[in-house]
PDB file of N, CA and C in Angstrom:
ATOM      1  N   MET A   1       3.080 -36.705  16.869  1.00  0.00           N
ATOM      2  CA  MET A   1       4.530 -36.688  16.836  1.00  0.00           C
ATOM      3  C   MET A   1       5.050 -35.261  16.981  1.00  0.00           C
ATOM      4  N   LYS A   2       4.215 -34.261  16.806  1.00  0.00           N
ATOM      5  CA  LYS A   2       4.705 -32.887  16.866  1.00  0.00           C
ATOM      6  C   LYS A   2       5.257 -32.528  18.234  1.00  0.00           C
ATOM      7  N   THR A   3       4.868 -33.244  19.283  1.00  0.00           N
ATOM      8  CA  THR A   3       5.453 -32.979  20.589  1.00  0.00           C
ATOM      9  C   THR A   3       6.898 -33.459  20.639  1.00  0.00           C
ATOM     10  N   ASP A   4       7.241 -34.442  19.840  1.00  0.00           N
ATOM     11  CA  ASP A   4       8.628 -34.874  19.695  1.00  0.00           C
ATOM     12  C   ASP A   4       9.248 -34.056  18.574  1.00  0.00           C
ATOM     13  N   THR A   5       9.410 -32.770  18.820  1.00  0.00           N
ATOM     14  CA  THR A   5       9.777 -31.846  17.748  1.00  0.00           C
ATOM     15  C   THR A   5      11.104 -32.189  17.084  1.00  0.00           C
ATOM     16  N   LEU A   6      12.046 -32.714  17.832  1.00  0.00           N
ATOM     17  CA  LEU A   6      13.339 -33.041  17.237  1.00  0.00           C
ATOM     18  C   LEU A   6      13.178 -34.108  16.159  1.00  0.00           C
ATOM     19  N   PHE A   7      12.508 -35.216  16.505  1.00  0.00           N
ATOM     20  CA  PHE A   7      12.341 -36.284  15.519  1.00  0.00           C
ATOM     21  C   PHE A   7      11.387 -35.881  14.409  1.00  0.00           C
ATOM     22  N   TYR A   8      10.388 -35.106  14.750  1.00  0.00           N
ATOM     23  CA  TYR A   8       9.477 -34.624  13.712  1.00  0.00           C
ATOM     24  C   TYR A   8      10.268 -33.824  12.681  1.00  0.00           C
ATOM     25  N   LYS A   9      11.108 -32.932  13.155  1.00  0.00           N
ATOM     26  CA  LYS A   9      11.904 -32.083  12.252  1.00  0.00           C
ATOM     27  C   LYS A   9      12.891 -32.933  11.446  1.00  0.00           C
ATOM     28  N   ILE A  10      13.536 -33.894  12.098  1.00  0.00           N
ATOM     29  CA  ILE A  10      14.490 -34.756  11.385  1.00  0.00           C
ATOM     30  C   ILE A  10      13.782 -35.550  10.297  1.00  0.00           C
ATOM     31  N   PHE A  11      12.661 -36.186  10.642  1.00  0.00           N
ATOM     32  CA  PHE A  11      11.949 -36.997   9.648  1.00  0.00           C
ATOM     33  C   PHE A  11      11.316 -36.138   8.563  1.00  0.00           C
ATOM     34  N   GLN A  12      10.948 -34.923   8.903  1.00  0.00           N
ATOM     35  CA  GLN A  12      10.392 -34.020   7.894  1.00  0.00           C
ATOM     36  C   GLN A  12      11.480 -33.572   6.918  1.00  0.00           C
ATOM     37  N   ASP A  13      12.647 -33.239   7.444  1.00  0.00           N
ATOM     38  CA  ASP A  13      13.739 -32.740   6.598  1.00  0.00           C
ATOM     39  C   ASP A  13      14.547 -33.855   5.944  1.00  0.00           C
ATOM     40  N   PHE A  14      14.666 -34.979   6.628  1.00  0.00           N
ATOM     41  CA  PHE A  14      15.477 -36.088   6.124  1.00  0.00           C
ATOM     42  C   PHE A  14      14.704 -37.404   6.237  1.00  0.00           C
ATOM     43  N   PRO A  15      13.636 -37.568   5.475  1.00  0.00           N
ATOM     44  CA  PRO A  15      12.813 -38.775   5.613  1.00  0.00           C
ATOM     45  C   PRO A  15      13.584 -40.061   5.316  1.00  0.00           C
ATOM     46  N   GLN A  16      14.647 -39.972   4.555  1.00  0.00           N
ATOM     47  CA  GLN A  16      15.417 -41.168   4.223  1.00  0.00           C
ATOM     48  C   GLN A  16      16.034 -41.797   5.471  1.00  0.00           C
ATOM     49  N   PHE A  17      16.281 -40.989   6.531  1.00  0.00           N
ATOM     50  CA  PHE A  17      16.849 -41.539   7.759  1.00  0.00           C
ATOM     51  C   PHE A  17      15.931 -42.601   8.361  1.00  0.00           C
ATOM     52  N   PHE A  18      14.627 -42.352   8.318  1.00  0.00           N
ATOM     53  CA  PHE A  18      13.667 -43.313   8.864  1.00  0.00           C
ATOM     54  C   PHE A  18      13.789 -44.653   8.154  1.00  0.00           C
ATOM     55  N   PHE A  19      13.837 -44.627   6.829  1.00  0.00           N
ATOM     56  CA  PHE A  19      13.885 -45.867   6.062  1.00  0.00           C
ATOM     57  C   PHE A  19      15.233 -46.563   6.205  1.00  0.00           C
ATOM     58  N   GLU A  20      16.299 -45.801   6.371  1.00  0.00           N
ATOM     59  CA  GLU A  20      17.603 -46.403   6.633  1.00  0.00           C
ATOM     60  C   GLU A  20      17.594 -47.125   7.987  1.00  0.00           C
ATOM     61  N   LEU A  21      16.928 -46.522   8.991  1.00  0.00           N
ATOM     62  CA  LEU A  21      16.797 -47.180  10.297  1.00  0.00           C
ATOM     63  C   LEU A  21      16.023 -48.491  10.188  1.00  0.00           C
ATOM     64  N   CYS A  22      15.101 -48.558   9.233  1.00  0.00           N
ATOM     65  CA  CYS A  22      14.300 -49.767   9.011  1.00  0.00           C
ATOM     66  C   CYS A  22      15.022 -50.778   8.135  1.00  0.00           C
ATOM     67  N   GLY A  23      16.245 -50.453   7.716  1.00  0.00           N
ATOM     68  CA  GLY A  23      17.006 -51.368   6.877  1.00  0.00           C
ATOM     69  C   GLY A  23      16.602 -51.331   5.415  1.00  0.00           C
ATOM     70  N   LEU A  24      15.941 -50.261   4.999  1.00  0.00           N
ATOM     71  CA  LEU A  24      15.502 -50.117   3.610  1.00  0.00           C
ATOM     72  C   LEU A  24      16.369 -49.088   2.903  1.00  0.00           C
ATOM     73  N   PRO A  25      16.399 -49.129   1.587  1.00  0.00           N
ATOM     74  CA  PRO A  25      17.175 -48.128   0.855  1.00  0.00           C
ATOM     75  C   PRO A  25      16.641 -46.723   1.127  1.00  0.00           C
ATOM     76  N   SER A  26      17.531 -45.761   1.212  1.00  0.00           N
ATOM     77  CA  SER A  26      17.102 -44.388   1.474  1.00  0.00           C
ATOM     78  C   SER A  26      16.184 -43.861   0.377  1.00  0.00           C
ATOM     79  N   SER A  27      16.293 -44.411  -0.824  1.00  0.00           N
ATOM     80  CA  SER A  27      15.433 -43.973  -1.928  1.00  0.00           C
ATOM     81  C   SER A  27      13.965 -44.328  -1.692  1.00  0.00           C
ATOM     82  N   THR A  28      13.703 -45.218  -0.746  1.00  0.00           N
ATOM     83  CA  THR A  28      12.321 -45.564  -0.409  1.00  0.00           C
ATOM     84  C   THR A  28      11.555 -44.326   0.049  1.00  0.00           C
ATOM     85  N   ALA A  29      12.256 -43.370   0.633  1.00  0.00           N
ATOM     86  CA  ALA A  29      11.612 -42.141   1.112  1.00  0.00           C
ATOM     87  C   ALA A  29      10.913 -41.392  -0.014  1.00  0.00           C
ATOM     88  N   ASN A  30      11.367 -41.582  -1.244  1.00  0.00           N
ATOM     89  CA  ASN A  30      10.742 -40.896  -2.378  1.00  0.00           C
ATOM     90  C   ASN A  30       9.319 -41.377  -2.636  1.00  0.00           C
ATOM     91  N   LEU A  31       8.950 -42.507  -2.072  1.00  0.00           N
ATOM     92  CA  LEU A  31       7.615 -43.073  -2.277  1.00  0.00           C
ATOM     93  C   LEU A  31       6.628 -42.641  -1.195  1.00  0.00           C
ATOM     94  N   TYR A  32       7.079 -41.844  -0.224  1.00  0.00           N
ATOM     95  CA  TYR A  32       6.258 -41.497   0.930  1.00  0.00           C
ATOM     96  C   TYR A  32       6.255 -40.000   1.183  1.00  0.00           C
ATOM     97  N   THR A  33       5.201 -39.565   1.858  1.00  0.00           N
ATOM     98  CA  THR A  33       5.101 -38.205   2.370  1.00  0.00           C
ATOM     99  C   THR A  33       4.979 -38.311   3.882  1.00  0.00           C
ATOM    100  N   PHE A  34       5.796 -37.591   4.605  1.00  0.00           N
ATOM    101  CA  PHE A  34       5.763 -37.636   6.061  1.00  0.00           C
ATOM    102  C   PHE A  34       4.800 -36.583   6.583  1.00  0.00           C
ATOM    103  N   THR A  35       3.985 -36.973   7.547  1.00  0.00           N
ATOM    104  CA  THR A  35       3.047 -36.043   8.167  1.00  0.00           C
ATOM    105  C   THR A  35       2.765 -36.495   9.590  1.00  0.00           C
ATOM    106  N   SER A  36       2.104 -35.670  10.343  1.00  0.00           N
ATOM    107  CA  SER A  36       1.645 -36.020  11.677  1.00  0.00           C
ATOM    108  C   SER A  36       0.124 -35.922  11.661  1.00  0.00           C
ATOM    109  N   VAL A  37      -0.538 -36.948  12.168  1.00  0.00           N
ATOM    110  CA  VAL A  37      -1.992 -37.011  12.109  1.00  0.00           C
ATOM    111  C   VAL A  37      -2.545 -37.213  13.511  1.00  0.00           C
ATOM    112  N   GLU A  38      -3.556 -36.448  13.853  1.00  0.00           N
ATOM    113  CA  GLU A  38      -4.248 -36.656  15.117  1.00  0.00           C
ATOM    114  C   GLU A  38      -5.290 -37.744  14.916  1.00  0.00           C
ATOM    115  N   VAL A  39      -5.266 -38.744  15.782  1.00  0.00           N
ATOM    116  CA  VAL A  39      -6.222 -39.842  15.702  1.00  0.00           C
ATOM    117  C   VAL A  39      -7.256 -39.637  16.802  1.00  0.00           C
ATOM    118  N   LYS A  40      -8.501 -39.499  16.401  1.00  0.00           N
ATOM    119  CA  LYS A  40      -9.567 -39.321  17.381  1.00  0.00           C
ATOM    120  C   LYS A  40      -9.938 -40.678  17.963  1.00  0.00           C
ATOM    121  N   GLN A  41     -10.228 -40.677  19.223  1.00  0.00           N
ATOM    122  CA  GLN A  41     -10.546 -41.923  19.913  1.00  0.00           C
ATOM    123  C   GLN A  41     -12.054 -42.136  19.921  1.00  0.00           C
ATOM    124  N   LEU A  42     -12.475 -43.288  19.445  1.00  0.00           N
ATOM    125  CA  LEU A  42     -13.877 -43.663  19.478  1.00  0.00           C
ATOM    126  C   LEU A  42     -14.184 -44.378  20.782  1.00  0.00           C
ATOM    127  N   ALA A  43     -15.438 -44.413  21.137  1.00  0.00           N
ATOM    128  CA  ALA A  43     -15.850 -45.197  22.299  1.00  0.00           C
ATOM    129  C   ALA A  43     -16.104 -46.630  21.841  1.00  0.00           C
ATOM    130  N   PHE A  44     -15.484 -47.577  22.508  1.00  0.00           N
ATOM    131  CA  PHE A  44     -15.656 -48.986  22.198  1.00  0.00           C
ATOM    132  C   PHE A  44     -16.276 -49.683  23.402  1.00  0.00           C
ATOM    133  N   ARG A  45     -17.095 -50.670  23.138  1.00  0.00           N
ATOM    134  CA  ARG A  45     -17.610 -51.523  24.204  1.00  0.00           C
ATOM    135  C   ARG A  45     -17.249 -52.955  23.854  1.00  0.00           C
ATOM    136  N   LEU A  46     -16.511 -53.593  24.754  1.00  0.00           N
ATOM    137  CA  LEU A  46     -16.101 -54.971  24.537  1.00  0.00           C
ATOM    138  C   LEU A  46     -17.296 -55.892  24.759  1.00  0.00           C
ATOM    139  N   ASP A  47     -17.467 -56.899  23.890  1.00  0.00           N
ATOM    140  CA  ASP A  47     -18.569 -57.852  24.058  1.00  0.00           C
ATOM    141  C   ASP A  47     -18.449 -58.594  25.377  1.00  0.00           C
ATOM    142  N   GLY A  48     -17.274 -59.036  25.710  1.00  0.00           N
ATOM    143  CA  GLY A  48     -17.072 -59.755  26.965  1.00  0.00           C
ATOM    144  C   GLY A  48     -15.611 -59.818  27.318  1.00  0.00           C
ATOM    145  N   LEU A  49     -15.341 -59.766  28.597  1.00  0.00           N
ATOM    146  CA  LEU A  49     -13.972 -59.803  29.082  1.00  0.00           C
ATOM    147  C   LEU A  49     -13.946 -60.757  30.269  1.00  0.00           C
ATOM    148  N   PHE A  50     -13.143 -61.796  30.180  1.00  0.00           N
ATOM    149  CA  PHE A  50     -12.968 -62.736  31.280  1.00  0.00           C
ATOM    150  C   PHE A  50     -11.643 -62.406  31.959  1.00  0.00           C
ATOM    151  N   LEU A  51     -11.737 -61.793  33.134  1.00  0.00           N
ATOM    152  CA  LEU A  51     -10.546 -61.396  33.878  1.00  0.00           C
ATOM    153  C   LEU A  51     -10.253 -62.423  34.958  1.00  0.00           C
ATOM    154  N   PRO A  52      -8.986 -62.789  35.167  1.00  0.00           N
ATOM    155  CA  PRO A  52      -8.653 -63.725  36.240  1.00  0.00           C
ATOM    156  C   PRO A  52      -9.105 -63.163  37.588  1.00  0.00           C
ATOM    157  N   SER A  53      -9.661 -64.024  38.410  1.00  0.00           N
ATOM    158  CA  SER A  53     -10.136 -63.581  39.725  1.00  0.00           C
ATOM    159  C   SER A  53      -9.034 -63.628  40.776  1.00  0.00           C
ATOM    160  N   THR A  54      -7.853 -64.098  40.387  1.00  0.00           N
ATOM    161  CA  THR A  54      -6.698 -64.091  41.279  1.00  0.00           C
ATOM    162  C   THR A  54      -5.605 -63.260  40.610  1.00  0.00           C
ATOM    163  N   PRO A  55      -4.662 -62.767  41.381  1.00  0.00           N
ATOM    164  CA  PRO A  55      -3.617 -61.931  40.792  1.00  0.00           C
ATOM    165  C   PRO A  55      -2.509 -62.707  40.078  1.00  0.00           C
ATOM    166  N   ASN A  56      -2.714 -63.985  39.812  1.00  0.00           N
ATOM    167  CA  ASN A  56      -1.706 -64.807  39.149  1.00  0.00           C
ATOM    168  C   ASN A  56      -1.409 -64.240  37.753  1.00  0.00           C
ATOM    169  N   PRO A  57      -0.206 -63.690  37.529  1.00  0.00           N
ATOM    170  CA  PRO A  57       0.097 -63.063  36.244  1.00  0.00           C
ATOM    171  C   PRO A  57       0.263 -64.048  35.087  1.00  0.00           C
ATOM    172  N   GLU A  58       0.257 -65.352  35.393  1.00  0.00           N
ATOM    173  CA  GLU A  58       0.371 -66.337  34.314  1.00  0.00           C
ATOM    174  C   GLU A  58      -0.977 -66.661  33.677  1.00  0.00           C
ATOM    175  N   LEU A  59      -2.063 -66.348  34.380  1.00  0.00           N
ATOM    176  CA  LEU A  59      -3.394 -66.600  33.825  1.00  0.00           C
ATOM    177  C   LEU A  59      -3.732 -65.514  32.812  1.00  0.00           C
ATOM    178  N   PRO A  60      -4.134 -65.889  31.606  1.00  0.00           N
ATOM    179  CA  PRO A  60      -4.493 -64.864  30.627  1.00  0.00           C
ATOM    180  C   PRO A  60      -5.889 -64.311  30.898  1.00  0.00           C
ATOM    181  N   PHE A  61      -6.135 -63.114  30.397  1.00  0.00           N
ATOM    182  CA  PHE A  61      -7.519 -62.670  30.334  1.00  0.00           C
ATOM    183  C   PHE A  61      -7.993 -62.924  28.915  1.00  0.00           C
ATOM    184  N   TYR A  62      -9.297 -63.123  28.776  1.00  0.00           N
ATOM    185  CA  TYR A  62      -9.892 -63.457  27.485  1.00  0.00           C
ATOM    186  C   TYR A  62     -10.840 -62.351  27.061  1.00  0.00           C
ATOM    187  N   LEU A  63     -10.676 -61.907  25.846  1.00  0.00           N
ATOM    188  CA  LEU A  63     -11.626 -60.985  25.247  1.00  0.00           C
ATOM    189  C   LEU A  63     -12.513 -61.815  24.334  1.00  0.00           C
ATOM    190  N   ALA A  64     -13.811 -61.813  24.605  1.00  0.00           N
ATOM    191  CA  ALA A  64     -14.756 -62.596  23.809  1.00  0.00           C
ATOM    192  C   ALA A  64     -15.516 -61.663  22.877  1.00  0.00           C
ATOM    193  N   GLU A  65     -15.559 -62.017  21.620  1.00  0.00           N
ATOM    194  CA  GLU A  65     -16.289 -61.250  20.603  1.00  0.00           C
ATOM    195  C   GLU A  65     -17.258 -62.196  19.920  1.00  0.00           C
ATOM    196  N   VAL A  66     -18.542 -61.851  19.972  1.00  0.00           N
ATOM    197  CA  VAL A  66     -19.571 -62.647  19.303  1.00  0.00           C
ATOM    198  C   VAL A  66     -19.995 -61.879  18.063  1.00  0.00           C
ATOM    199  N   GLN A  67     -19.860 -62.509  16.911  1.00  0.00           N
ATOM    200  CA  GLN A  67     -20.109 -61.833  15.640  1.00  0.00           C
ATOM    201  C   GLN A  67     -21.150 -62.606  14.843  1.00  0.00           C
ATOM    202  N   PHE A  68     -22.366 -62.054  14.739  1.00  0.00           N
ATOM    203  CA  PHE A  68     -23.439 -62.722  14.004  1.00  0.00           C
ATOM    204  C   PHE A  68     -23.627 -62.154  12.606  1.00  0.00           C
ATOM    205  N   GLN A  69     -23.133 -60.964  12.365  1.00  0.00           N
ATOM    206  CA  GLN A  69     -23.278 -60.321  11.059  1.00  0.00           C
ATOM    207  C   GLN A  69     -21.916 -60.276  10.371  1.00  0.00           C
ATOM    208  N   PRO A  70     -21.894 -60.382   9.045  1.00  0.00           N
ATOM    209  CA  PRO A  70     -20.624 -60.201   8.337  1.00  0.00           C
ATOM    210  C   PRO A  70     -20.079 -58.795   8.614  1.00  0.00           C
ATOM    211  N   ASP A  71     -18.807 -58.723   8.870  1.00  0.00           N
ATOM    212  CA  ASP A  71     -18.170 -57.437   9.165  1.00  0.00           C
ATOM    213  C   ASP A  71     -16.753 -57.472   8.617  1.00  0.00           C
ATOM    214  N   GLU A  72     -16.555 -56.805   7.492  1.00  0.00           N
ATOM    215  CA  GLU A  72     -15.229 -56.805   6.857  1.00  0.00           C
ATOM    216  C   GLU A  72     -14.187 -56.085   7.699  1.00  0.00           C
ATOM    217  N   THR A  73     -14.624 -55.258   8.629  1.00  0.00           N
ATOM    218  CA  THR A  73     -13.675 -54.518   9.462  1.00  0.00           C
ATOM    219  C   THR A  73     -13.555 -55.111  10.867  1.00  0.00           C
ATOM    220  N   LEU A  74     -14.057 -56.324  11.044  1.00  0.00           N
ATOM    221  CA  LEU A  74     -14.072 -56.954  12.365  1.00  0.00           C
ATOM    222  C   LEU A  74     -12.707 -56.918  13.035  1.00  0.00           C
ATOM    223  N   TYR A  75     -11.682 -57.381  12.355  1.00  0.00           N
ATOM    224  CA  TYR A  75     -10.376 -57.495  13.001  1.00  0.00           C
ATOM    225  C   TYR A  75      -9.744 -56.133  13.259  1.00  0.00           C
ATOM    226  N   TYR A  76     -10.006 -55.161  12.398  1.00  0.00           N
ATOM    227  CA  TYR A  76      -9.505 -53.805  12.660  1.00  0.00           C
ATOM    228  C   TYR A  76     -10.145 -53.258  13.937  1.00  0.00           C
ATOM    229  N   ARG A  77     -11.451 -53.405  14.060  1.00  0.00           N
ATOM    230  CA  ARG A  77     -12.176 -52.919  15.229  1.00  0.00           C
ATOM    231  C   ARG A  77     -11.766 -53.692  16.477  1.00  0.00           C
ATOM    232  N   LEU A  78     -11.689 -55.004  16.353  1.00  0.00           N
ATOM    233  CA  LEU A  78     -11.375 -55.852  17.496  1.00  0.00           C
ATOM    234  C   LEU A  78      -9.999 -55.530  18.076  1.00  0.00           C
ATOM    235  N   PHE A  79      -9.016 -55.398  17.214  1.00  0.00           N
ATOM    236  CA  PHE A  79      -7.680 -55.087  17.723  1.00  0.00           C
ATOM    237  C   PHE A  79      -7.587 -53.648  18.216  1.00  0.00           C
ATOM    238  N   SER A  80      -8.364 -52.747  17.646  1.00  0.00           N
ATOM    239  CA  SER A  80      -8.424 -51.382  18.182  1.00  0.00           C
ATOM    240  C   SER A  80      -8.958 -51.411  19.604  1.00  0.00           C
ATOM    241  N   GLU A  81     -10.032 -52.158  19.813  1.00  0.00           N
ATOM    242  CA  GLU A  81     -10.609 -52.284  21.152  1.00  0.00           C
ATOM    243  C   GLU A  81      -9.609 -52.902  22.121  1.00  0.00           C
ATOM    244  N   LEU A  82      -8.965 -53.975  21.694  1.00  0.00           N
ATOM    245  CA  LEU A  82      -8.011 -54.665  22.559  1.00  0.00           C
ATOM    246  C   LEU A  82      -6.864 -53.747  22.955  1.00  0.00           C
ATOM    247  N   PHE A  83      -6.259 -53.086  21.982  1.00  0.00           N
ATOM    248  CA  PHE A  83      -5.084 -52.273  22.298  1.00  0.00           C
ATOM    249  C   PHE A  83      -5.452 -51.019  23.079  1.00  0.00           C
ATOM    250  N   LEU A  84      -6.638 -50.501  22.875  1.00  0.00           N
ATOM    251  CA  LEU A  84      -7.093 -49.386  23.694  1.00  0.00           C
ATOM    252  C   LEU A  84      -7.281 -49.851  25.141  1.00  0.00           C
ATOM    253  N   TYR A  85      -7.858 -51.036  25.318  1.00  0.00           N
ATOM    254  CA  TYR A  85      -8.012 -51.607  26.657  1.00  0.00           C
ATOM    255  C   TYR A  85      -6.636 -51.801  27.312  1.00  0.00           C
ATOM    256  N   LEU A  86      -5.695 -52.376  26.572  1.00  0.00           N
ATOM    257  CA  LEU A  86      -4.353 -52.606  27.119  1.00  0.00           C
ATOM    258  C   LEU A  86      -3.699 -51.294  27.531  1.00  0.00           C
ATOM    259  N   LYS A  87      -3.874 -50.275  26.720  1.00  0.00           N
ATOM    260  CA  LYS A  87      -3.265 -48.978  27.029  1.00  0.00           C
ATOM    261  C   LYS A  87      -3.872 -48.373  28.287  1.00  0.00           C
ATOM    262  N   GLN A  88      -5.193 -48.446  28.402  1.00  0.00           N
ATOM    263  CA  GLN A  88      -5.859 -47.792  29.526  1.00  0.00           C
ATOM    264  C   GLN A  88      -5.713 -48.552  30.837  1.00  0.00           C
ATOM    265  N   TYR A  89      -5.752 -49.883  30.797  1.00  0.00           N
ATOM    266  CA  TYR A  89      -5.770 -50.666  32.029  1.00  0.00           C
ATOM    267  C   TYR A  89      -4.447 -51.349  32.349  1.00  0.00           C
ATOM    268  N   GLN A  90      -3.586 -51.528  31.375  1.00  0.00           N
ATOM    269  CA  GLN A  90      -2.275 -52.149  31.551  1.00  0.00           C
ATOM    270  C   GLN A  90      -2.338 -53.395  32.443  1.00  0.00           C
ATOM    271  N   PRO A  91      -3.142 -54.377  32.048  1.00  0.00           N
ATOM    272  CA  PRO A  91      -3.275 -55.582  32.875  1.00  0.00           C
ATOM    273  C   PRO A  91      -1.965 -56.360  32.930  1.00  0.00           C
ATOM    274  N   PRO A  92      -1.689 -57.012  34.068  1.00  0.00           N
ATOM    275  CA  PRO A  92      -0.444 -57.768  34.202  1.00  0.00           C
ATOM    276  C   PRO A  92      -0.517 -59.151  33.565  1.00  0.00           C
ATOM    277  N   HIS A  93      -1.619 -59.459  32.942  1.00  0.00           N
ATOM    278  CA  HIS A  93      -1.851 -60.793  32.395  1.00  0.00           C
ATOM    279  C   HIS A  93      -1.619 -60.828  30.887  1.00  0.00           C
ATOM    280  N   PRO A  94      -1.211 -61.998  30.367  1.00  0.00           N
ATOM    281  CA  PRO A  94      -1.237 -62.163  28.910  1.00  0.00           C
ATOM    282  C   PRO A  94      -2.700 -62.157  28.465  1.00  0.00           C
ATOM    283  N   TRP A  95      -2.924 -62.129  27.174  1.00  0.00           N
ATOM    284  CA  TRP A  95      -4.302 -62.053  26.686  1.00  0.00           C
ATOM    285  C   TRP A  95      -4.536 -63.002  25.533  1.00  0.00           C
ATOM    286  N   GLN A  96      -5.806 -63.352  25.368  1.00  0.00           N
ATOM    287  CA  GLN A  96      -6.251 -64.139  24.222  1.00  0.00           C
ATOM    288  C   GLN A  96      -7.577 -63.562  23.757  1.00  0.00           C
ATOM    289  N   VAL A  97      -7.778 -63.585  22.449  1.00  0.00           N
ATOM    290  CA  VAL A  97      -9.028 -63.118  21.861  1.00  0.00           C
ATOM    291  C   VAL A  97      -9.754 -64.330  21.301  1.00  0.00           C
ATOM    292  N   VAL A  98     -11.036 -64.446  21.619  1.00  0.00           N
ATOM    293  CA  VAL A  98     -11.864 -65.535  21.110  1.00  0.00           C
ATOM    294  C   VAL A  98     -13.015 -64.905  20.335  1.00  0.00           C
ATOM    295  N   VAL A  99     -13.092 -65.218  19.038  1.00  0.00           N
ATOM    296  CA  VAL A  99     -14.176 -64.720  18.195  1.00  0.00           C
ATOM    297  C   VAL A  99     -15.132 -65.877  17.948  1.00  0.00           C
ATOM    298  N   ILE A 100     -16.403 -65.656  18.238  1.00  0.00           N
ATOM    299  CA  ILE A 100     -17.422 -66.692  18.079  1.00  0.00           C
ATOM    300  C   ILE A 100     -18.309 -66.322  16.903  1.00  0.00           C
ATOM    301  N   TYR A 101     -18.311 -67.198  15.901  1.00  0.00           N
ATOM    302  CA  TYR A 101     -19.160 -67.032  14.727  1.00  0.00           C
ATOM    303  C   TYR A 101     -20.291 -68.043  14.823  1.00  0.00           C
ATOM    304  N   PRO A 102     -21.487 -67.727  14.275  1.00  0.00           N
ATOM    305  CA  PRO A 102     -22.566 -68.721  14.298  1.00  0.00           C
ATOM    306  C   PRO A 102     -22.277 -69.876  13.360  1.00  0.00           C
TER     307      PRO A 102
END
């Protein structure tokens, strides 16, 4: 957010404005500390991706995830992978995620 210096400065100096924009009481700002954090990007490999073979934008693409081991962070990882894919490739299709458990 530091590249958006105007909003960074406003939210740093007047954090209550953010919560007022969200429809919350300005006093909610007293419960938070505003900061800017750099998020490092991990390398993800999708288990499977079924992409439409025609350019029909109504056909969804499917992200297939096969999970044989318990993983408490499965959905955090899965949605991270999905949204990173969406950001990088910007497919014109809707999407569906299919998780296969044994």
